[in-house]
PDB file of C-alpha atoms in Angstrom:
ATOM      1  CA  MET A  39      29.896  79.728 -47.784  1.00  0.00           C
ATOM      2  CA  ASN A  40      26.704  79.965 -45.763  1.00  0.00           C
ATOM      3  CA  HIS A  41      24.378  77.299 -47.089  1.00  0.00           C
ATOM      4  CA  HIS A  42      21.069  76.984 -45.219  1.00  0.00           C
ATOM      5  CA  GLU A  43      18.962  74.480 -47.097  1.00  0.00           C
ATOM      6  CA  LYS A  44      15.807  73.630 -45.223  1.00  0.00           C
ATOM      7  CA  ASN A  45      15.488  69.963 -44.241  1.00  0.00           C
ATOM      8  CA  ILE A  46      12.141  68.698 -45.427  1.00  0.00           C
ATOM      9  CA  PHE A  47      10.947  65.474 -43.805  1.00  0.00           C
ATOM     10  CA  TYR A  48       9.542  63.743 -46.885  1.00  0.00           C
ATOM     11  CA  LYS A  49      12.677  64.567 -48.894  1.00  0.00           C
ATOM     12  CA  GLU A  50      14.872  63.110 -46.156  1.00  0.00           C
ATOM     13  CA  VAL A  51      12.751  59.944 -46.146  1.00  0.00           C
ATOM     14  CA  PHE A  52      13.071  59.870 -49.954  1.00  0.00           C
ATOM     15  CA  ASN A  53      16.877  60.106 -49.615  1.00  0.00           C
ATOM     16  CA  ILE A  54      16.913  57.250 -47.104  1.00  0.00           C
ATOM     17  CA  LEU A  55      14.750  55.155 -49.444  1.00  0.00           C
ATOM     18  CA  ALA A  56      17.150  55.883 -52.322  1.00  0.00           C
ATOM     19  CA  VAL A  57      20.141  54.711 -50.279  1.00  0.00           C
ATOM     20  CA  LEU A  58      18.286  51.585 -49.118  1.00  0.00           C
ATOM     21  CA  TYR A  59      17.222  50.850 -52.692  1.00  0.00           C
ATOM     22  CA  ILE A  60      20.813  51.130 -53.977  1.00  0.00           C
ATOM     23  CA  LEU A  61      22.108  48.860 -51.196  1.00  0.00           C
ATOM     24  CA  LEU A  62      19.381  46.267 -51.783  1.00  0.00           C
ATOM     25  CA  LEU A  63      19.877  46.456 -55.553  1.00  0.00           C
ATOM     26  CA  PHE A  64      23.611  45.897 -55.162  1.00  0.00           C
ATOM     27  CA  GLU A  65      22.996  42.957 -52.809  1.00  0.00           C
ATOM     28  CA  LEU A  66      20.433  41.413 -55.152  1.00  0.00           C
ATOM     29  CA  LEU A  67      22.498  41.840 -58.299  1.00  0.00           C
ATOM     30  CA  THR A  68      25.849  40.744 -56.872  1.00  0.00           C
ATOM     31  CA  ASN A  69      24.645  37.854 -54.718  1.00  0.00           C
ATOM     32  CA  SER A  70      26.273  34.731 -56.107  1.00  0.00           C
ATOM     33  CA  GLU A  71      24.459  32.244 -53.832  1.00  0.00           C
ATOM     34  CA  GLY A  72      22.428  29.753 -55.795  1.00  0.00           C
ATOM     35  CA  SER A  73      23.670  31.068 -59.121  1.00  0.00           C
ATOM     36  CA  ILE A  74      23.847  28.347 -61.722  1.00  0.00           C
ATOM     37  CA  THR A  75      24.501  30.463 -64.785  1.00  0.00           C
ATOM     38  CA  HIS A  76      27.962  31.365 -65.980  1.00  0.00           C
ATOM     39  CA  GLY A  77      28.939  32.905 -69.251  1.00  0.00           C
ATOM     40  CA  PHE A  78      29.039  35.910 -71.468  1.00  0.00           C
ATOM     41  CA  ASN A  79      26.210  36.960 -73.787  1.00  0.00           C
ATOM     42  CA  ILE A  80      26.903  39.953 -76.024  1.00  0.00           C
ATOM     43  CA  ILE A  81      24.270  39.205 -78.659  1.00  0.00           C
ATOM     44  CA  PRO A  82      21.332  41.570 -78.054  1.00  0.00           C
ATOM     45  CA  PHE A  83      17.894  39.982 -77.570  1.00  0.00           C
ATOM     46  CA  SER A  84      19.178  36.396 -77.702  1.00  0.00           C
ATOM     47  CA  GLU A  85      18.216  35.670 -74.078  1.00  0.00           C
ATOM     48  CA  ILE A  86      15.023  37.761 -74.138  1.00  0.00           C
ATOM     49  CA  THR A  87      13.627  35.826 -77.106  1.00  0.00           C
ATOM     50  CA  ARG A  88      14.250  32.472 -75.392  1.00  0.00           C
ATOM     51  CA  TYR A  89      11.345  33.017 -73.013  1.00  0.00           C
ATOM     52  CA  THR A  90       7.705  32.461 -73.930  1.00  0.00           C
ATOM     53  CA  PHE A  91       5.771  35.703 -73.515  1.00  0.00           C
ATOM     54  CA  GLY A  92       3.882  35.630 -70.231  1.00  0.00           C
ATOM     55  CA  SER A  93       5.664  32.554 -68.863  1.00  0.00           C
ATOM     56  CA  LYS A  94       7.110  32.482 -65.356  1.00  0.00           C
ATOM     57  CA  LEU A  95      10.648  32.763 -66.745  1.00  0.00           C
ATOM     58  CA  PHE A  96       9.592  35.693 -68.949  1.00  0.00           C
ATOM     59  CA  MET A  97       8.058  37.473 -65.963  1.00  0.00           C
ATOM     60  CA  LEU A  98      11.070  36.802 -63.766  1.00  0.00           C
ATOM     61  CA  ASN A  99      13.843  37.582 -66.250  1.00  0.00           C
ATOM     62  CA  VAL A 100      12.384  40.150 -68.629  1.00  0.00           C
ATOM     63  CA  ILE A 101       9.768  42.000 -66.598  1.00  0.00           C
ATOM     64  CA  GLY A 102      11.855  41.566 -63.423  1.00  0.00           C
ATOM     65  CA  ASN A 103      14.906  43.254 -64.978  1.00  0.00           C
ATOM     66  CA  ILE A 104      12.742  46.156 -66.153  1.00  0.00           C
ATOM     67  CA  LEU A 105      10.936  46.611 -62.830  1.00  0.00           C
ATOM     68  CA  ILE A 106      14.066  46.327 -60.689  1.00  0.00           C
ATOM     69  CA  PHE A 107      15.609  49.360 -62.411  1.00  0.00           C
ATOM     70  CA  MET A 108      12.512  51.591 -62.562  1.00  0.00           C
ATOM     71  CA  PRO A 109      13.230  53.094 -59.128  1.00  0.00           C
ATOM     72  CA  PHE A 110      16.811  53.706 -60.267  1.00  0.00           C
ATOM     73  CA  GLY A 111      15.615  55.887 -63.148  1.00  0.00           C
ATOM     74  CA  PHE A 112      13.216  57.680 -60.809  1.00  0.00           C
ATOM     75  CA  PHE A 113      15.928  58.402 -58.208  1.00  0.00           C
ATOM     76  CA  VAL A 114      18.464  59.479 -60.846  1.00  0.00           C
ATOM     77  CA  ALA A 115      15.912  61.845 -62.391  1.00  0.00           C
ATOM     78  CA  ASP A 116      15.188  63.354 -58.984  1.00  0.00           C
ATOM     79  CA  TYR A 117      18.865  63.911 -58.138  1.00  0.00           C
ATOM     80  CA  VAL A 118      20.192  64.944 -61.556  1.00  0.00           C
ATOM     81  CA  LYS A 119      17.101  66.877 -62.747  1.00  0.00           C
ATOM     82  CA  PRO A 120      18.056  66.240 -66.391  1.00  0.00           C
ATOM     83  CA  LYS A 121      16.600  68.310 -69.204  1.00  0.00           C
ATOM     84  CA  SER A 122      16.457  65.225 -71.422  1.00  0.00           C
ATOM     85  CA  ILE A 123      16.411  61.455 -71.167  1.00  0.00           C
ATOM     86  CA  LEU A 124      20.078  61.129 -72.210  1.00  0.00           C
ATOM     87  CA  PRO A 125      21.743  61.532 -68.762  1.00  0.00           C
ATOM     88  CA  VAL A 126      19.440  58.951 -67.176  1.00  0.00           C
ATOM     89  CA  THR A 127      20.065  56.564 -70.070  1.00  0.00           C
ATOM     90  CA  LEU A 128      23.845  56.986 -69.857  1.00  0.00           C
ATOM     91  CA  ILE A 129      23.995  56.655 -66.076  1.00  0.00           C
ATOM     92  CA  SER A 130      21.800  53.555 -66.054  1.00  0.00           C
ATOM     93  CA  CYS A 131      23.790  52.020 -68.910  1.00  0.00           C
ATOM     94  CA  ILE A 132      27.069  52.578 -67.035  1.00  0.00           C
ATOM     95  CA  VAL A 133      25.675  51.252 -63.744  1.00  0.00           C
ATOM     96  CA  SER A 134      24.003  48.221 -65.326  1.00  0.00           C
ATOM     97  CA  SER A 135      27.117  47.372 -67.378  1.00  0.00           C
ATOM     98  CA  THR A 136      29.260  47.696 -64.256  1.00  0.00           C
ATOM     99  CA  VAL A 137      26.944  45.341 -62.364  1.00  0.00           C
ATOM    100  CA  GLU A 138      27.085  42.837 -65.224  1.00  0.00           C
ATOM    101  CA  PHE A 139      30.909  42.928 -65.222  1.00  0.00           C
ATOM    102  CA  ILE A 140      30.911  42.421 -61.448  1.00  0.00           C
ATOM    103  CA  GLN A 141      28.552  39.478 -61.883  1.00  0.00           C
ATOM    104  CA  LEU A 142      30.906  37.978 -64.463  1.00  0.00           C
ATOM    105  CA  ASN A 143      33.806  38.282 -62.036  1.00  0.00           C
ATOM    106  CA  ILE A 144      31.968  36.668 -59.106  1.00  0.00           C
ATOM    107  CA  GLY A 145      30.926  33.531 -60.957  1.00  0.00           C
ATOM    108  CA  ARG A 146      27.696  34.715 -62.529  1.00  0.00           C
ATOM    109  CA  SER A 147      27.108  35.730 -66.125  1.00  0.00           C
ATOM    110  CA  PHE A 148      27.317  38.901 -68.174  1.00  0.00           C
ATOM    111  CA  ASP A 149      24.221  39.392 -70.302  1.00  0.00           C
ATOM    112  CA  ILE A 150      23.763  42.352 -72.651  1.00  0.00           C
ATOM    113  CA  ASP A 151      20.015  41.690 -72.557  1.00  0.00           C
ATOM    114  CA  ASP A 152      20.043  42.475 -68.830  1.00  0.00           C
ATOM    115  CA  VAL A 153      21.714  45.807 -69.596  1.00  0.00           C
ATOM    116  CA  ILE A 154      19.091  46.572 -72.259  1.00  0.00           C
ATOM    117  CA  LEU A 155      16.214  45.661 -69.918  1.00  0.00           C
ATOM    118  CA  ASN A 156      17.733  47.580 -66.987  1.00  0.00           C
ATOM    119  CA  VAL A 157      18.168  50.699 -69.118  1.00  0.00           C
ATOM    120  CA  LEU A 158      14.577  50.322 -70.346  1.00  0.00           C
ATOM    121  CA  GLY A 159      13.454  50.115 -66.709  1.00  0.00           C
ATOM    122  CA  SER A 160      15.426  53.255 -65.857  1.00  0.00           C
ATOM    123  CA  ILE A 161      13.867  55.101 -68.782  1.00  0.00           C
ATOM    124  CA  LEU A 162      10.399  54.071 -67.581  1.00  0.00           C
ATOM    125  CA  GLY A 163      11.310  55.283 -64.080  1.00  0.00           C
ATOM    126  CA  TYR A 164      12.451  58.597 -65.571  1.00  0.00           C
ATOM    127  CA  LEU A 165       9.196  58.920 -67.522  1.00  0.00           C
ATOM    128  CA  LEU A 166       7.216  58.180 -64.356  1.00  0.00           C
ATOM    129  CA  TYR A 167       9.168  60.919 -62.577  1.00  0.00           C
ATOM    130  CA  ILE A 168       8.434  63.397 -65.393  1.00  0.00           C
ATOM    131  CA  ALA A 169       4.732  62.458 -65.347  1.00  0.00           C
ATOM    132  CA  LEU A 170       4.440  62.862 -61.576  1.00  0.00           C
ATOM    133  CA  GLU A 171       6.249  66.207 -61.684  1.00  0.00           C
ATOM    134  CA  ALA A 172       3.893  67.420 -64.421  1.00  0.00           C
ATOM    135  CA  ILE A 173       0.868  66.302 -62.405  1.00  0.00           C
ATOM    136  CA  LYS A 174       2.231  68.000 -59.279  1.00  0.00           C
ATOM    137  CA  LYS A 175       2.699  71.298 -61.137  1.00  0.00           C
ATOM    138  CA  HIS A 176      -0.951  71.267 -62.217  1.00  0.00           C
ATOM    139  CA  LEU A 177      -2.367  70.519 -58.766  1.00  0.00           C
ATOM    140  CA  PRO A 178      -3.948  73.313 -56.732  1.00  0.00           C
ATOM    141  CA  LYS A 179      -1.362  75.208 -54.627  1.00  0.00           C
ATOM    142  CA  ILE A 180      -2.563  73.555 -51.399  1.00  0.00           C
ATOM    143  CA  PHE A 181      -1.481  70.169 -52.824  1.00  0.00           C
ATOM    144  CA  GLN A 182       1.984  71.477 -53.728  1.00  0.00           C
ATOM    145  CA  LYS A 183       3.019  72.379 -50.172  1.00  0.00           C
ATOM    146  CA  ASP A 184       5.788  70.501 -48.358  1.00  0.00           C
ATOM    147  CA  GLY A 185       3.662  70.252 -45.200  1.00  0.00           C
ATOM    148  CA  LEU A 186       1.087  68.111 -46.988  1.00  0.00           C
ATOM    149  CA  TYR A 187       3.764  65.757 -48.341  1.00  0.00           C
ATOM    150  CA  ASN A 188       5.347  65.579 -44.873  1.00  0.00           C
ATOM    151  CA  LEU A 189       1.983  64.575 -43.408  1.00  0.00           C
ATOM    152  CA  ILE A 190       1.350  61.948 -46.106  1.00  0.00           C
ATOM    153  CA  CYS A 191       4.852  60.547 -45.593  1.00  0.00           C
ATOM    154  CA  LEU A 192       4.355  60.404 -41.824  1.00  0.00           C
ATOM    155  CA  ILE A 193       1.002  58.610 -42.228  1.00  0.00           C
ATOM    156  CA  ILE A 194       2.598  56.057 -44.569  1.00  0.00           C
ATOM    157  CA  ILE A 195       5.466  55.444 -42.120  1.00  0.00           C
ATOM    158  CA  ILE A 196       3.046  54.984 -39.203  1.00  0.00           C
ATOM    159  CA  ALA A 197       0.912  52.622 -41.304  1.00  0.00           C
ATOM    160  CA  LEU A 198       4.025  50.599 -42.232  1.00  0.00           C
ATOM    161  CA  ILE A 199       5.087  50.389 -38.587  1.00  0.00           C
ATOM    162  CA  PHE A 200       1.643  49.122 -37.568  1.00  0.00           C
ATOM    163  CA  TYR A 201       1.686  46.639 -40.465  1.00  0.00           C
ATOM    164  CA  LEU A 202       5.121  45.329 -39.482  1.00  0.00           C
ATOM    165  CA  LEU A 203       4.105  45.082 -35.821  1.00  0.00           C
ATOM    166  CA  LYS A 204       1.030  43.117 -36.875  1.00  0.00           C
ATOM    167  CA  LEU A 205       3.173  40.792 -39.043  1.00  0.00           C
ATOM    168  CA  MET A 206       5.472  40.180 -36.084  1.00  0.00           C
ATOM    169  CA  GLY A 207       2.491  39.342 -33.895  1.00  0.00           C
ATOM    170  CA  VAL A 208       2.931  42.298 -31.550  1.00  0.00           C
ATOM    171  CA  LEU A 209      -0.466  43.718 -32.516  1.00  0.00           C
ATOM    172  CA  VAL A 210      -3.562  41.602 -32.834  1.00  0.00           C
TER     173      VAL A 210
END
């Protein structure tokens, strides 16, 4: 089989970001340091409703669980290219449930509310992906070219490098 897929810079950077995201997500969700909660919650919405809307705990636990899985839904949508929301929902449900079972087995807790919020985050990430793809299709042809996205990606990487160098005190 002679497979000559063209390597496109911004897509390679996207792939690296996806791998880094998965590694960081796994580290964040399976880190047992400082964990004080242990247990098993299988009653939907019982933990979510404990928090006062807008409170720090609400933002951290509810909004945090949604936001942390939004990139997951985006990356899954990009790799799977599903025709409907169902594959993204199933994949995120399986992954989130697996993470919760791992947490239970490393001294943390299993919480069905976390699964619900993670799946919601994945669905929002999927919807963001669909929206951006729709916008991209309606842009003028010049804005749909890989070269433009490569250039934008390169500019962002250079800007990040300069920012990091400035944070480290190398640049004044």
